[in-house]
Amino acid sequence: MAVGEPLIELRNVNKYFGALHVLQDIDLTVGRGEVVVVIGPSGSGKSTLCRTINRLETIQSGSIVVDGRPLPEEGRDLARLRAEVGMVFQSFNLFAHRTVLDNLMLAQVKVRKRGKAEAQRRARELLDRVGLADQADKYPAQLSGGQQQRVAIARALAMDPKVMLFDEPTSALDPEMINEVLEVMRQLARDGMTMAVVTHEMGFARYAANRVIFMDDDRIVEDRSPEEFFKAPESARARDFLSKIL
Ligand code: ADP
Ligand code: MG
């Protein structure tokens, strides 16, 4: 797939939690239309990396630019950023006391200032796209985990994000539900969405990613094509990691 100009640029990013250095000198560029998979052991900083891009965490030094604009500190611009950078978590995070349809409409009306009719049209279109057109009036607890995660993806897409971040989107799912979520993600990738995906699903990394980032100990240790990475990881750490999960 042809990959466009940089959409996310991290330069020399450093992040601490107190004395704990959790992101060290991170340089990362994600081009428009690119799918970057981030893998690495638990505690290596993958979630923190995602959260800094969405400005859920502050950084202590370096710069993060999304679509040509430095990350805003606060206020209106932050709400806009959050709309433009969609995020999907391991734990779905749906509004439990709202129907599926409402889950998809709320932020469209509040943040994107869409009228109800337009928001509802868009919500139904996206539910159809993730295969849940018939679940609009249910509550999250009435759905399976895989269905809930597909609702979460549709809800993020309803904001028309420029990029989608996924933080272990299938890790909380029963095995038989993983594929339905990965299929929605693969389709998004084919449609040209820019994506950064933290996952342990090596099949997705191998076949849907343009690049694989391997993180260990708060750093990016490798940043290569999936073909190269899976054929022969350069670092002993990546070889060790792969030998444990494959
Ligand atoms: P990963 O997603 O790769 O498992 P994380 O980004 O969650 O790693 O965590 C990286 C490091 O930062 C870990 O040592 C973790 O314990 C620490 N950490 C994460 N969030 C916080 C926090 N809010 N406060 C303090 N330490 C944190
Ligand atoms: Mg994590």
Coordinates of N, CA and C and ligand atoms in Angstrom, one line a residue:
M1 N 0.8 -1.2 0.0 CA 0.0 0.0 0.0 C 0.9 1.2 0.0
A2 N 0.5 2.2 -0.8 CA 1.3 3.5 -0.8 C 1.0 4.2 0.5
V3 N 2.1 4.8 1.1 CA 1.9 5.4 2.3 C 2.3 6.9 2.2
G4 N 1.4 7.8 2.7 CA 1.6 9.2 2.5 C 2.5 9.9 3.5
E5 N 2.3 11.2 3.5 CA 3.1 12.1 4.4 C 2.9 11.8 5.9
P6 N 3.8 12.2 6.7 CA 3.6 11.9 8.1 C 2.4 12.4 8.7
L7 N 1.7 11.5 9.5 CA 0.5 11.9 10.2 C 0.7 12.1 11.7
I8 N 1.6 11.2 12.2 CA 2.0 11.3 13.6 C 3.5 11.3 13.6
E9 N 4.1 12.3 14.3 CA 5.5 12.4 14.4 C 5.9 12.6 15.9
L10 N 6.7 11.6 16.4 CA 7.2 11.7 17.7 C 8.7 11.9 17.6
R11 N 9.2 13.0 18.2 CA 10.7 13.3 18.2 C 11.2 13.3 19.5
N12 N 12.1 12.4 19.8 CA 12.9 12.5 21.0 C 12.0 12.6 22.3
V13 N 11.0 11.8 22.3 CA 10.0 11.9 23.4 C 10.5 11.1 24.6
N14 N 10.4 11.8 25.8 CA 10.7 11.2 27.0 C 9.6 11.4 28.0
K15 N 9.2 10.3 28.7 CA 8.1 10.3 29.6 C 8.5 9.6 30.9
Y16 N 8.3 10.3 32.0 CA 8.5 9.7 33.3 C 7.2 9.6 34.1
F17 N 7.1 8.5 34.9 CA 6.2 8.5 36.0 C 7.0 8.6 37.3
G18 N 7.1 9.8 37.8 CA 8.0 10.0 39.0 C 9.4 9.8 38.5
A19 N 10.1 8.9 39.2 CA 11.5 8.6 38.9 C 11.6 7.6 37.7
L20 N 10.4 6.9 37.4 CA 10.4 5.8 36.5 C 10.4 6.4 35.0
H21 N 11.5 6.1 34.3 CA 11.6 6.5 32.9 C 10.8 5.5 32.0
V22 N 9.7 5.9 31.5 CA 8.9 4.9 30.8 C 8.9 5.0 29.2
L23 N 9.3 6.2 28.8 CA 9.5 6.3 27.3 C 10.9 7.0 27.2
Q24 N 11.8 6.3 26.5 CA 13.1 6.9 26.4 C 13.5 7.2 24.9
D25 N 13.6 8.5 24.7 CA 14.1 9.0 23.4 C 13.3 8.3 22.2
I26 N 12.0 8.4 22.3 CA 11.2 7.7 21.3 C 11.1 8.6 20.0
D27 N 11.5 8.0 18.9 CA 11.3 8.7 17.6 C 10.4 7.7 16.8
L28 N 9.3 8.3 16.3 CA 8.4 7.4 15.6 C 7.6 8.3 14.6
T29 N 7.5 7.8 13.4 CA 6.7 8.5 12.4 C 5.7 7.5 11.8
V30 N 4.4 7.9 11.8 CA 3.4 7.1 11.1 C 2.9 7.9 10.0
G31 N 3.0 7.3 8.8 CA 2.5 8.0 7.6 C 1.0 7.8 7.3
R32 N 0.4 8.7 6.6 CA -1.0 8.6 6.3 C -1.2 7.2 5.6
G33 N -2.2 6.5 6.1 CA -2.6 5.2 5.4 C -1.7 4.1 5.9
E34 N -0.8 4.4 6.8 CA 0.1 3.3 7.3 C -0.5 2.5 8.5
V35 N -0.2 1.3 8.6 CA -0.6 0.5 9.7 C 0.7 0.0 10.4
V36 N 0.8 0.5 11.6 CA 2.0 0.2 12.4 C 1.6 -0.7 13.6
V37 N 2.2 -1.8 13.7 CA 1.9 -2.7 14.9 C 3.0 -2.5 15.9
V38 N 2.6 -2.4 17.2 CA 3.6 -2.2 18.2 C 3.5 -3.5 19.1
I39 N 4.7 -4.2 19.2 CA 4.7 -5.3 20.1 C 5.8 -5.2 21.1
G40 N 5.8 -6.0 22.1 CA 6.8 -6.0 23.1 C 6.3 -6.5 24.4
P41 N 7.2 -6.9 25.3 CA 6.8 -7.4 26.6 C 6.0 -6.5 27.5
S42 N 5.3 -7.1 28.4 CA 4.5 -6.3 29.3 C 5.4 -5.3 30.1
G43 N 4.9 -4.1 30.2 CA 5.6 -3.1 31.0 C 6.7 -2.3 30.1
S44 N 6.7 -2.6 28.8 CA 7.7 -2.0 28.0 C 7.4 -0.6 27.5
G45 N 6.1 -0.1 27.8 CA 5.8 1.2 27.5 C 4.8 1.4 26.3
K46 N 4.2 0.3 25.9 CA 3.3 0.3 24.7 C 2.1 1.2 24.9
S47 N 1.4 0.9 26.1 CA 0.2 1.7 26.4 C 0.5 3.1 26.6
T48 N 1.6 3.4 27.3 CA 2.0 4.8 27.6 C 2.3 5.5 26.2
L49 N 2.9 4.8 25.3 CA 3.1 5.4 24.0 C 1.8 5.8 23.3
C50 N 0.8 4.9 23.3 CA -0.5 5.2 22.8 C -1.1 6.4 23.5
R51 N -1.0 6.4 24.8 CA -1.7 7.4 25.6 C -1.1 8.8 25.5
T52 N 0.2 8.8 25.2 CA 0.8 10.1 25.0 C 0.4 10.7 23.6
I53 N 0.2 9.8 22.6 CA -0.3 10.3 21.3 C -1.6 10.9 21.4
N54 N -2.5 10.4 22.3 CA -3.8 11.0 22.5 C -3.9 12.0 23.5
R55 N -2.7 12.3 24.1 CA -2.6 13.3 25.1 C -3.3 13.0 26.4
L56 N -3.5 11.6 26.6 CA -4.0 11.2 27.9 C -2.9 11.2 29.0
E57 N -1.7 11.3 28.5 CA -0.5 11.4 29.4 C 0.3 12.6 28.8
T58 N 0.9 13.3 29.7 CA 1.9 14.4 29.3 C 3.3 13.8 29.2
I59 N 4.1 14.5 28.4 CA 5.5 14.1 28.2 C 6.4 15.1 28.9
Q60 N 7.6 14.7 29.2 CA 8.5 15.7 29.9 C 9.4 16.4 28.9
S61 N 9.7 15.7 27.8 CA 10.5 16.4 26.7 C 10.3 15.7 25.4
G62 N 10.7 16.5 24.4 CA 10.4 16.0 23.0 C 9.2 16.6 22.4
S63 N 8.8 16.2 21.2 CA 7.6 16.8 20.6 C 6.8 15.7 19.9
I64 N 5.5 16.0 19.9 CA 4.5 15.1 19.2 C 3.7 16.0 18.3
V65 N 3.7 15.6 17.1 CA 2.9 16.4 16.1 C 1.9 15.5 15.4
V66 N 0.6 15.8 15.4 CA -0.4 15.1 14.7 C -0.9 15.9 13.6
D67 N -0.8 15.4 12.4 CA -1.2 16.0 11.2 C -0.8 17.5 11.1
G68 N 0.5 17.7 11.4 CA 1.1 19.0 11.2 C 1.0 19.9 12.4
R69 N 0.2 19.5 13.4 CA -0.1 20.4 14.6 C 0.5 19.8 15.9
P70 N 1.3 20.6 16.6 CA 1.8 20.1 17.9 C 0.6 19.8 18.8
L71 N 0.8 18.8 19.7 CA -0.3 18.4 20.6 C -0.7 19.6 21.5
P72 N -2.0 19.9 21.6 CA -2.5 20.9 22.4 C -2.3 20.6 23.9
E73 N -2.2 21.6 24.7 CA -2.0 21.4 26.2 C -3.4 21.1 26.8
E74 N -4.4 21.9 26.4 CA -5.7 21.8 27.1 C -6.8 22.5 26.2
G75 N -8.0 22.4 26.8 CA -9.1 23.2 26.2 C -9.7 22.6 25.0
R76 N -10.4 23.4 24.2 CA -11.1 23.0 23.0 C -10.2 22.1 22.1
D77 N -9.0 22.6 21.9 CA -8.1 21.9 21.0 C -7.9 20.4 21.4
L78 N -7.9 20.2 22.7 CA -7.7 18.9 23.2 C -8.9 18.0 22.8
A79 N -10.1 18.5 22.9 CA -11.3 17.8 22.5 C -11.2 17.5 21.0
R80 N -10.8 18.4 20.2 CA -10.6 18.2 18.8 C -9.6 17.1 18.5
L81 N -8.5 17.2 19.2 CA -7.5 16.1 19.1 C -8.0 14.7 19.4
R82 N -8.7 14.7 20.5 CA -9.3 13.4 20.9 C -10.3 12.8 19.9
A83 N -11.0 13.7 19.2 CA -11.9 13.3 18.1 C -11.1 12.8 16.9
E84 N -10.0 13.5 16.6 CA -9.2 13.1 15.4 C -8.3 11.9 15.6
V85 N -8.0 11.6 16.9 CA -7.2 10.4 17.2 C -8.1 9.5 17.9
G86 N -8.7 8.5 17.2 CA -9.6 7.6 17.8 C -8.8 6.6 18.6
M87 N -9.4 6.2 19.8 CA -8.7 5.2 20.6 C -9.6 4.1 21.0
V88 N -9.1 2.8 20.9 CA -9.8 1.7 21.3 C -9.0 0.9 22.3
F89 N -9.6 0.6 23.5 CA -8.9 0.0 24.6 C -9.2 -1.5 24.7
Q90 N -8.4 -2.1 25.5 CA -8.7 -3.5 25.8 C -10.1 -3.7 26.4
S91 N -10.5 -2.8 27.3 CA -11.7 -2.9 28.1 C -12.9 -2.2 27.5
F92 N -13.0 -2.1 26.2 CA -14.2 -1.5 25.5 C -14.6 -0.1 25.9
N93 N -14.8 0.1 27.3 CA -15.2 1.4 27.8 C -16.4 2.0 27.2
L94 N -17.4 1.2 27.0 CA -18.7 1.7 26.5 C -19.5 2.3 27.7
F95 N -20.4 3.2 27.3 CA -21.3 3.7 28.4 C -22.4 2.7 28.7
A96 N -22.3 2.1 29.9 CA -23.1 0.9 30.2 C -24.6 1.2 30.2
H97 N -25.0 2.5 30.6 CA -26.4 2.8 30.7 C -27.0 3.4 29.5
R98 N -26.3 3.3 28.4 CA -26.8 3.9 27.1 C -26.9 2.7 26.1
T99 N -27.8 2.9 25.2 CA -27.9 1.8 24.1 C -26.7 2.0 23.2
V100 N -26.5 0.9 22.4 CA -25.5 0.9 21.4 C -25.6 2.2 20.5
L101 N -26.8 2.5 20.1 CA -27.0 3.6 19.2 C -26.6 4.9 19.9
D102 N -27.0 5.1 21.1 CA -26.6 6.3 21.9 C -25.1 6.3 22.1
N103 N -24.5 5.2 22.4 CA -23.0 5.2 22.5 C -22.4 5.8 21.3
L104 N -22.9 5.5 20.1 CA -22.3 6.0 18.9 C -22.7 7.5 18.6
M105 N -23.8 7.9 19.2 CA -24.3 9.3 18.9 C -23.8 10.4 19.8
L106 N -23.5 10.0 21.1 CA -23.3 11.0 22.1 C -22.2 12.0 21.7
A107 N -21.0 11.5 21.4 CA -19.9 12.4 21.1 C -20.0 13.1 19.8
Q108 N -20.7 12.5 18.9 CA -21.0 13.1 17.6 C -21.7 14.4 17.8
V109 N -22.7 14.4 18.7 CA -23.6 15.6 19.0 C -22.8 16.6 19.8
K110 N -22.1 16.0 20.8 CA -21.5 16.9 21.8 C -20.2 17.5 21.2
V111 N -19.3 16.7 20.7 CA -18.0 17.2 20.2 C -18.0 17.7 18.8
R112 N -18.7 16.8 17.9 CA -18.7 17.2 16.5 C -19.9 18.1 16.1
K113 N -20.7 18.4 17.1 CA -21.9 19.3 16.9 C -22.8 18.9 15.8
R114 N -23.0 17.6 15.6 CA -23.9 17.2 14.6 C -25.3 17.2 15.1
G115 N -26.3 17.4 14.2 CA -27.7 17.2 14.6 C -28.0 15.8 14.8
K116 N -29.1 15.5 15.6 CA -29.4 14.2 16.0 C -29.6 13.3 14.8
A117 N -30.3 13.8 13.8 CA -30.7 13.0 12.6 C -29.4 12.5 11.9
E118 N -28.5 13.5 11.7 CA -27.2 13.2 11.0 C -26.4 12.2 11.8
A119 N -26.3 12.4 13.2 CA -25.6 11.6 14.0 C -26.1 10.1 14.0
Q120 N -27.4 10.1 14.0 CA -28.1 8.7 13.9 C -27.8 8.0 12.6
R121 N -27.8 8.8 11.5 CA -27.6 8.2 10.2 C -26.2 7.6 10.2
R122 N -25.2 8.4 10.6 CA -23.8 8.0 10.7 C -23.6 6.8 11.6
A123 N -24.3 6.8 12.7 CA -24.2 5.7 13.7 C -24.7 4.4 13.1
R124 N -25.8 4.5 12.4 CA -26.4 3.2 11.8 C -25.5 2.7 10.6
E125 N -24.9 3.7 9.9 CA -24.0 3.3 8.8 C -22.8 2.5 9.4
L126 N -22.3 3.0 10.5 CA -21.1 2.4 11.1 C -21.4 1.1 11.7
L127 N -22.6 1.0 12.3 CA -23.0 -0.3 12.9 C -23.1 -1.3 11.8
D128 N -23.6 -0.9 10.7 CA -23.7 -1.8 9.6 C -22.3 -2.3 9.1
R129 N -21.4 -1.3 9.1 CA -20.1 -1.6 8.7 C -19.4 -2.6 9.6
V130 N -19.6 -2.6 10.9 CA -19.0 -3.6 11.8 C -19.9 -4.8 12.0
G131 N -21.0 -4.9 11.2 CA -21.8 -6.1 11.3 C -22.8 -6.2 12.5
L132 N -23.2 -5.0 13.0 CA -24.0 -4.9 14.1 C -25.3 -4.1 13.9
A133 N -25.7 -4.0 12.7 CA -26.9 -3.2 12.4 C -28.1 -3.6 13.2
D134 N -28.2 -4.8 13.6 CA -29.4 -5.3 14.3 C -29.3 -5.2 15.8
Q135 N -28.2 -4.6 16.3 CA -28.0 -4.5 17.7 C -28.1 -3.1 18.3
A136 N -28.6 -2.2 17.5 CA -28.6 -0.7 17.8 C -29.3 -0.4 19.1
D137 N -30.4 -1.2 19.5 CA -31.2 -0.8 20.6 C -30.8 -1.6 21.9
K138 N -29.8 -2.4 21.8 CA -29.3 -3.2 22.9 C -28.5 -2.3 23.8
Y139 N -28.3 -2.8 25.1 CA -27.3 -2.2 26.0 C -26.0 -3.0 25.9
P140 N -24.9 -2.4 26.2 CA -23.6 -3.1 26.1 C -23.6 -4.5 26.8
A141 N -24.2 -4.6 28.0 CA -24.1 -5.8 28.7 C -24.8 -7.0 28.0
Q142 N -25.7 -6.6 27.1 CA -26.5 -7.6 26.3 C -25.7 -8.2 25.2
L143 N -24.5 -7.6 24.9 CA -23.7 -8.1 23.8 C -22.5 -8.9 24.3
S144 N -22.0 -9.7 23.4 CA -20.7 -10.4 23.7 C -19.6 -9.5 23.7
G145 N -18.4 -9.9 24.2 CA -17.2 -9.1 24.2 C -16.8 -8.6 22.8
G146 N -16.9 -9.6 21.9 CA -16.5 -9.2 20.5 C -17.4 -8.2 19.9
Q147 N -18.7 -8.3 20.2 CA -19.6 -7.3 19.7 C -19.4 -5.9 20.4
Q148 N -19.1 -6.0 21.7 CA -18.9 -4.7 22.4 C -17.6 -4.0 21.8
Q149 N -16.6 -4.8 21.5 CA -15.4 -4.2 21.0 C -15.7 -3.6 19.6
R150 N -16.5 -4.3 18.8 CA -16.9 -3.7 17.5 C -17.7 -2.4 17.6
V151 N -18.5 -2.4 18.7 CA -19.2 -1.1 18.9 C -18.2 0.0 19.3
A152 N -17.2 -0.4 20.1 CA -16.2 0.6 20.5 C -15.5 1.2 19.3
I153 N -15.2 0.3 18.4 CA -14.5 0.7 17.2 C -15.4 1.6 16.3
A154 N -16.6 1.2 16.2 CA -17.6 2.1 15.4 C -17.8 3.4 16.1
R155 N -17.8 3.4 17.4 CA -18.0 4.7 18.1 C -16.8 5.6 17.9
A156 N -15.6 5.1 17.9 CA -14.4 5.9 17.6 C -14.5 6.4 16.1
L157 N -14.9 5.5 15.2 CA -15.0 5.9 13.8 C -16.0 7.0 13.6
A158 N -17.0 7.1 14.4 CA -18.1 8.0 14.2 C -17.6 9.5 14.3
M159 N -16.4 9.7 14.9 CA -15.8 11.0 15.1 C -15.0 11.4 13.8
D160 N -15.0 10.5 12.8 CA -14.2 10.7 11.6 C -12.7 11.0 12.0
P161 N -12.1 10.1 12.7 CA -10.7 10.3 13.1 C -9.7 10.2 11.9
K162 N -8.6 10.9 12.1 CA -7.6 10.8 11.1 C -6.7 9.6 11.3
V163 N -6.7 9.1 12.5 CA -5.9 8.0 12.9 C -6.6 7.2 14.0
M164 N -6.4 5.9 14.0 CA -7.0 5.1 15.1 C -5.9 4.4 15.8
L165 N -5.9 4.5 17.2 CA -5.0 3.8 18.0 C -5.7 2.6 18.7
F166 N -5.1 1.5 18.7 CA -5.7 0.3 19.3 C -4.7 -0.2 20.4
D167 N -5.2 -0.3 21.6 CA -4.3 -0.8 22.7 C -4.8 -2.2 23.1
E168 N -4.2 -3.2 22.6 CA -4.6 -4.6 22.8 C -6.1 -4.9 22.8
P169 N -6.6 -4.6 21.6 CA -8.1 -4.6 21.5 C -8.7 -6.0 21.6
T170 N -7.9 -7.0 21.5 CA -8.5 -8.4 21.6 C -8.0 -9.1 22.8
S171 N -7.3 -8.5 23.7 CA -6.7 -9.2 24.8 C -7.7 -9.6 25.8
A172 N -8.8 -8.9 25.9 CA -9.8 -9.3 26.9 C -10.9 -10.2 26.4
L173 N -10.7 -10.7 25.1 CA -11.8 -11.4 24.5 C -11.5 -12.9 24.6
D174 N -12.7 -13.7 24.6 CA -12.6 -15.1 24.5 C -12.0 -15.4 23.1
P175 N -11.3 -16.5 23.0 CA -10.6 -16.8 21.7 C -11.5 -16.8 20.5
E176 N -12.7 -17.3 20.6 CA -13.6 -17.4 19.4 C -14.1 -16.0 19.0
M177 N -13.8 -15.0 19.8 CA -14.3 -13.6 19.4 C -13.2 -12.7 18.8
I178 N -12.0 -13.2 18.9 CA -10.9 -12.4 18.5 C -11.0 -12.1 17.0
N179 N -11.3 -13.1 16.2 CA -11.2 -12.9 14.8 C -12.2 -11.9 14.2
E180 N -13.4 -11.9 14.8 CA -14.4 -10.9 14.3 C -14.0 -9.5 14.5
V181 N -13.2 -9.2 15.6 CA -12.6 -7.9 15.8 C -11.5 -7.6 14.9
L182 N -10.6 -8.6 14.7 CA -9.5 -8.4 13.8 C -9.9 -8.2 12.4
E183 N -11.1 -8.9 12.0 CA -11.6 -8.7 10.7 C -12.0 -7.3 10.4
V184 N -12.7 -6.7 11.4 CA -13.1 -5.3 11.3 C -11.8 -4.4 11.1
M185 N -10.8 -4.7 11.9 CA -9.5 -3.9 11.8 C -8.8 -4.1 10.5
R186 N -8.8 -5.4 10.0 CA -8.2 -5.6 8.7 C -9.0 -4.8 7.6
Q187 N -10.3 -4.8 7.7 CA -11.1 -4.1 6.7 C -10.8 -2.6 6.8
L188 N -10.6 -2.0 8.0 CA -10.3 -0.6 8.2 C -8.9 -0.3 7.5
A189 N -8.0 -1.3 7.7 CA -6.6 -1.1 7.1 C -6.7 -1.1 5.6
R190 N -7.5 -2.0 5.1 CA -7.7 -2.1 3.6 C -8.3 -0.8 3.1
D191 N -9.2 -0.2 3.9 CA -9.9 1.0 3.4 C -8.9 2.3 3.6
G192 N -7.7 2.1 4.1 CA -6.8 3.1 4.1 C -6.6 3.9 5.4
M193 N -7.3 3.4 6.4 CA -7.2 4.1 7.7 C -5.7 4.1 8.2
T194 N -5.3 5.2 8.8 CA -4.0 5.2 9.5 C -4.2 4.6 10.8
M195 N -3.3 3.6 11.2 CA -3.6 2.9 12.4 C -2.3 2.6 13.2
A196 N -2.3 2.7 14.5 CA -1.2 2.2 15.3 C -1.9 1.2 16.3
V197 N -1.4 0.0 16.3 CA -2.0 -1.2 16.9 C -1.1 -1.9 17.9
V198 N -1.3 -1.8 19.2 CA -0.6 -2.6 20.1 C -1.3 -4.0 20.2
T199 N -0.6 -5.1 19.9 CA -1.3 -6.4 19.9 C -0.3 -7.5 20.0
H200 N -0.8 -8.6 20.5 CA 0.0 -9.8 20.6 C -0.4 -10.8 19.4
E201 N -1.3 -10.3 18.6 CA -1.8 -11.1 17.5 C -0.8 -11.0 16.3
M202 N 0.1 -12.0 16.3 CA 1.2 -12.0 15.3 C 0.7 -12.1 13.9
G203 N -0.4 -12.8 13.7 CA -1.0 -12.9 12.3 C -1.3 -11.6 11.8
F204 N -2.0 -10.8 12.7 CA -2.3 -9.4 12.3 C -1.1 -8.6 11.9
A205 N -0.1 -8.7 12.8 CA 1.2 -8.0 12.6 C 1.8 -8.4 11.3
R206 N 1.8 -9.7 11.0 CA 2.5 -10.2 9.8 C 1.8 -9.8 8.5
Y207 N 0.5 -9.8 8.5 CA -0.2 -9.7 7.3 C -0.9 -8.4 7.1
A208 N -1.2 -7.6 8.2 CA -1.9 -6.4 8.0 C -1.0 -5.1 8.2
A209 N 0.2 -5.3 8.8 CA 1.0 -4.2 9.1 C 1.9 -3.8 8.0
N210 N 2.2 -2.5 7.9 CA 3.3 -2.0 7.0 C 4.6 -2.1 7.8
R211 N 4.5 -1.8 9.1 CA 5.7 -1.8 9.9 C 5.5 -2.5 11.2
V212 N 6.5 -3.1 11.8 CA 6.4 -3.6 13.1 C 7.4 -2.9 14.0
I213 N 6.9 -2.4 15.1 CA 7.8 -1.7 16.1 C 7.9 -2.7 17.3
F214 N 9.1 -3.0 17.7 CA 9.3 -3.8 18.8 C 9.9 -2.9 20.0
M215 N 9.1 -2.9 21.1 CA 9.5 -2.1 22.2 C 10.0 -3.0 23.3
D216 N 11.1 -2.6 24.0 CA 11.5 -3.3 25.2 C 12.2 -2.2 26.1
D217 N 11.9 -2.3 27.4 CA 12.6 -1.4 28.3 C 12.4 0.0 28.0
D218 N 11.2 0.5 27.6 CA 10.9 1.9 27.4 C 11.5 2.4 26.1
R219 N 12.0 1.6 25.3 CA 12.6 2.1 24.0 C 12.1 1.3 22.8
I220 N 12.2 2.0 21.6 CA 11.9 1.3 20.4 C 13.2 0.6 20.0
V221 N 13.2 -0.8 20.0 CA 14.4 -1.5 19.7 C 14.5 -1.9 18.2
E222 N 13.3 -2.1 17.6 CA 13.3 -2.4 16.2 C 12.1 -1.7 15.5
D223 N 12.3 -1.3 14.3 CA 11.2 -0.6 13.5 C 11.5 -1.0 12.1
R224 N 10.8 -2.1 11.6 CA 11.1 -2.7 10.4 C 9.8 -3.3 9.7
S225 N 10.0 -3.7 8.5 CA 8.8 -4.3 7.8 C 8.5 -5.7 8.5
P226 N 7.2 -6.1 8.4 CA 6.9 -7.4 9.0 C 7.7 -8.5 8.4
E227 N 7.9 -8.5 7.1 CA 8.7 -9.6 6.4 C 10.1 -9.7 7.1
E228 N 10.8 -8.5 7.2 CA 12.1 -8.6 7.8 C 12.1 -9.0 9.2
F229 N 11.1 -8.4 10.0 CA 11.1 -8.6 11.4 C 10.8 -10.1 11.7
F230 N 9.8 -10.7 11.0 CA 9.5 -12.1 11.4 C 10.5 -13.1 10.8
K231 N 11.2 -12.7 9.7 CA 12.2 -13.6 9.2 C 13.4 -13.7 10.1
A232 N 13.9 -12.5 10.5 CA 15.1 -12.5 11.3 C 15.1 -11.2 12.2
P233 N 14.5 -11.2 13.4 CA 14.6 -10.1 14.2 C 16.1 -9.7 14.5
E234 N 16.4 -8.5 14.5 CA 17.8 -8.1 14.7 C 18.3 -8.3 16.1
S235 N 17.4 -8.0 17.0 CA 17.9 -7.9 18.4 C 17.7 -9.3 19.1
A236 N 18.5 -9.6 20.0 CA 18.3 -10.8 20.9 C 17.0 -10.7 21.6
R237 N 16.7 -9.5 22.1 CA 15.4 -9.3 22.9 C 14.2 -9.6 22.1
A238 N 14.2 -9.2 20.8 CA 13.0 -9.5 20.0 C 13.0 -11.0 19.7
R239 N 14.1 -11.6 19.4 CA 14.1 -13.1 19.2 C 13.6 -13.8 20.4
D240 N 14.0 -13.4 21.5 CA 13.6 -14.0 22.8 C 12.1 -13.8 23.0
F241 N 11.6 -12.6 22.7 CA 10.1 -12.3 22.8 C 9.3 -13.2 21.9
L242 N 9.8 -13.3 20.6 CA 9.0 -14.1 19.6 C 9.0 -15.6 20.0
S243 N 10.2 -16.0 20.5 CA 10.3 -17.5 20.9 C 9.3 -17.8 22.0
K244 N 8.9 -16.8 22.8 CA 8.0 -17.1 23.9 C 6.6 -17.1 23.5
I245 N 6.2 -16.2 22.5 CA 4.8 -16.1 22.1 C 4.4 -16.9 20.9
L246 N 5.4 -17.3 20.0 CA 4.9 -17.9 18.8 C 4.9 -19.5 19.0
Ligands
ADP1 P1 2.9 -1.9 28.4 O1 1.6 -1.4 27.8 O2 3.9 -2.2 27.4 O3 2.6 -3.2 29.2 P2 2.8 0.4 30.0 O4 3.0 1.6 29.1 O5 1.5 0.2 30.6 O6 3.5 -0.9 29.4 O7 3.8 0.7 31.3 C1 5.1 1.1 31.2 C2 5.7 1.3 32.5 O8 5.1 2.4 33.2 C3 5.5 0.1 33.5 O9 6.6 0.0 34.3 C4 4.3 0.5 34.3 O10 4.3 -0.1 35.6 C5 4.5 2.0 34.4 N1 3.3 2.8 34.5 C6 2.2 2.8 33.6 N2 1.3 3.7 34.0 C7 1.7 4.2 35.1 C8 1.1 5.2 36.0 N3 -0.1 5.8 35.7 N4 1.8 5.5 37.1 C9 3.0 5.0 37.3 N5 3.6 4.0 36.6 C10 3.0 3.7 35.5
MG2 MG -0.4 -2.1 27.8

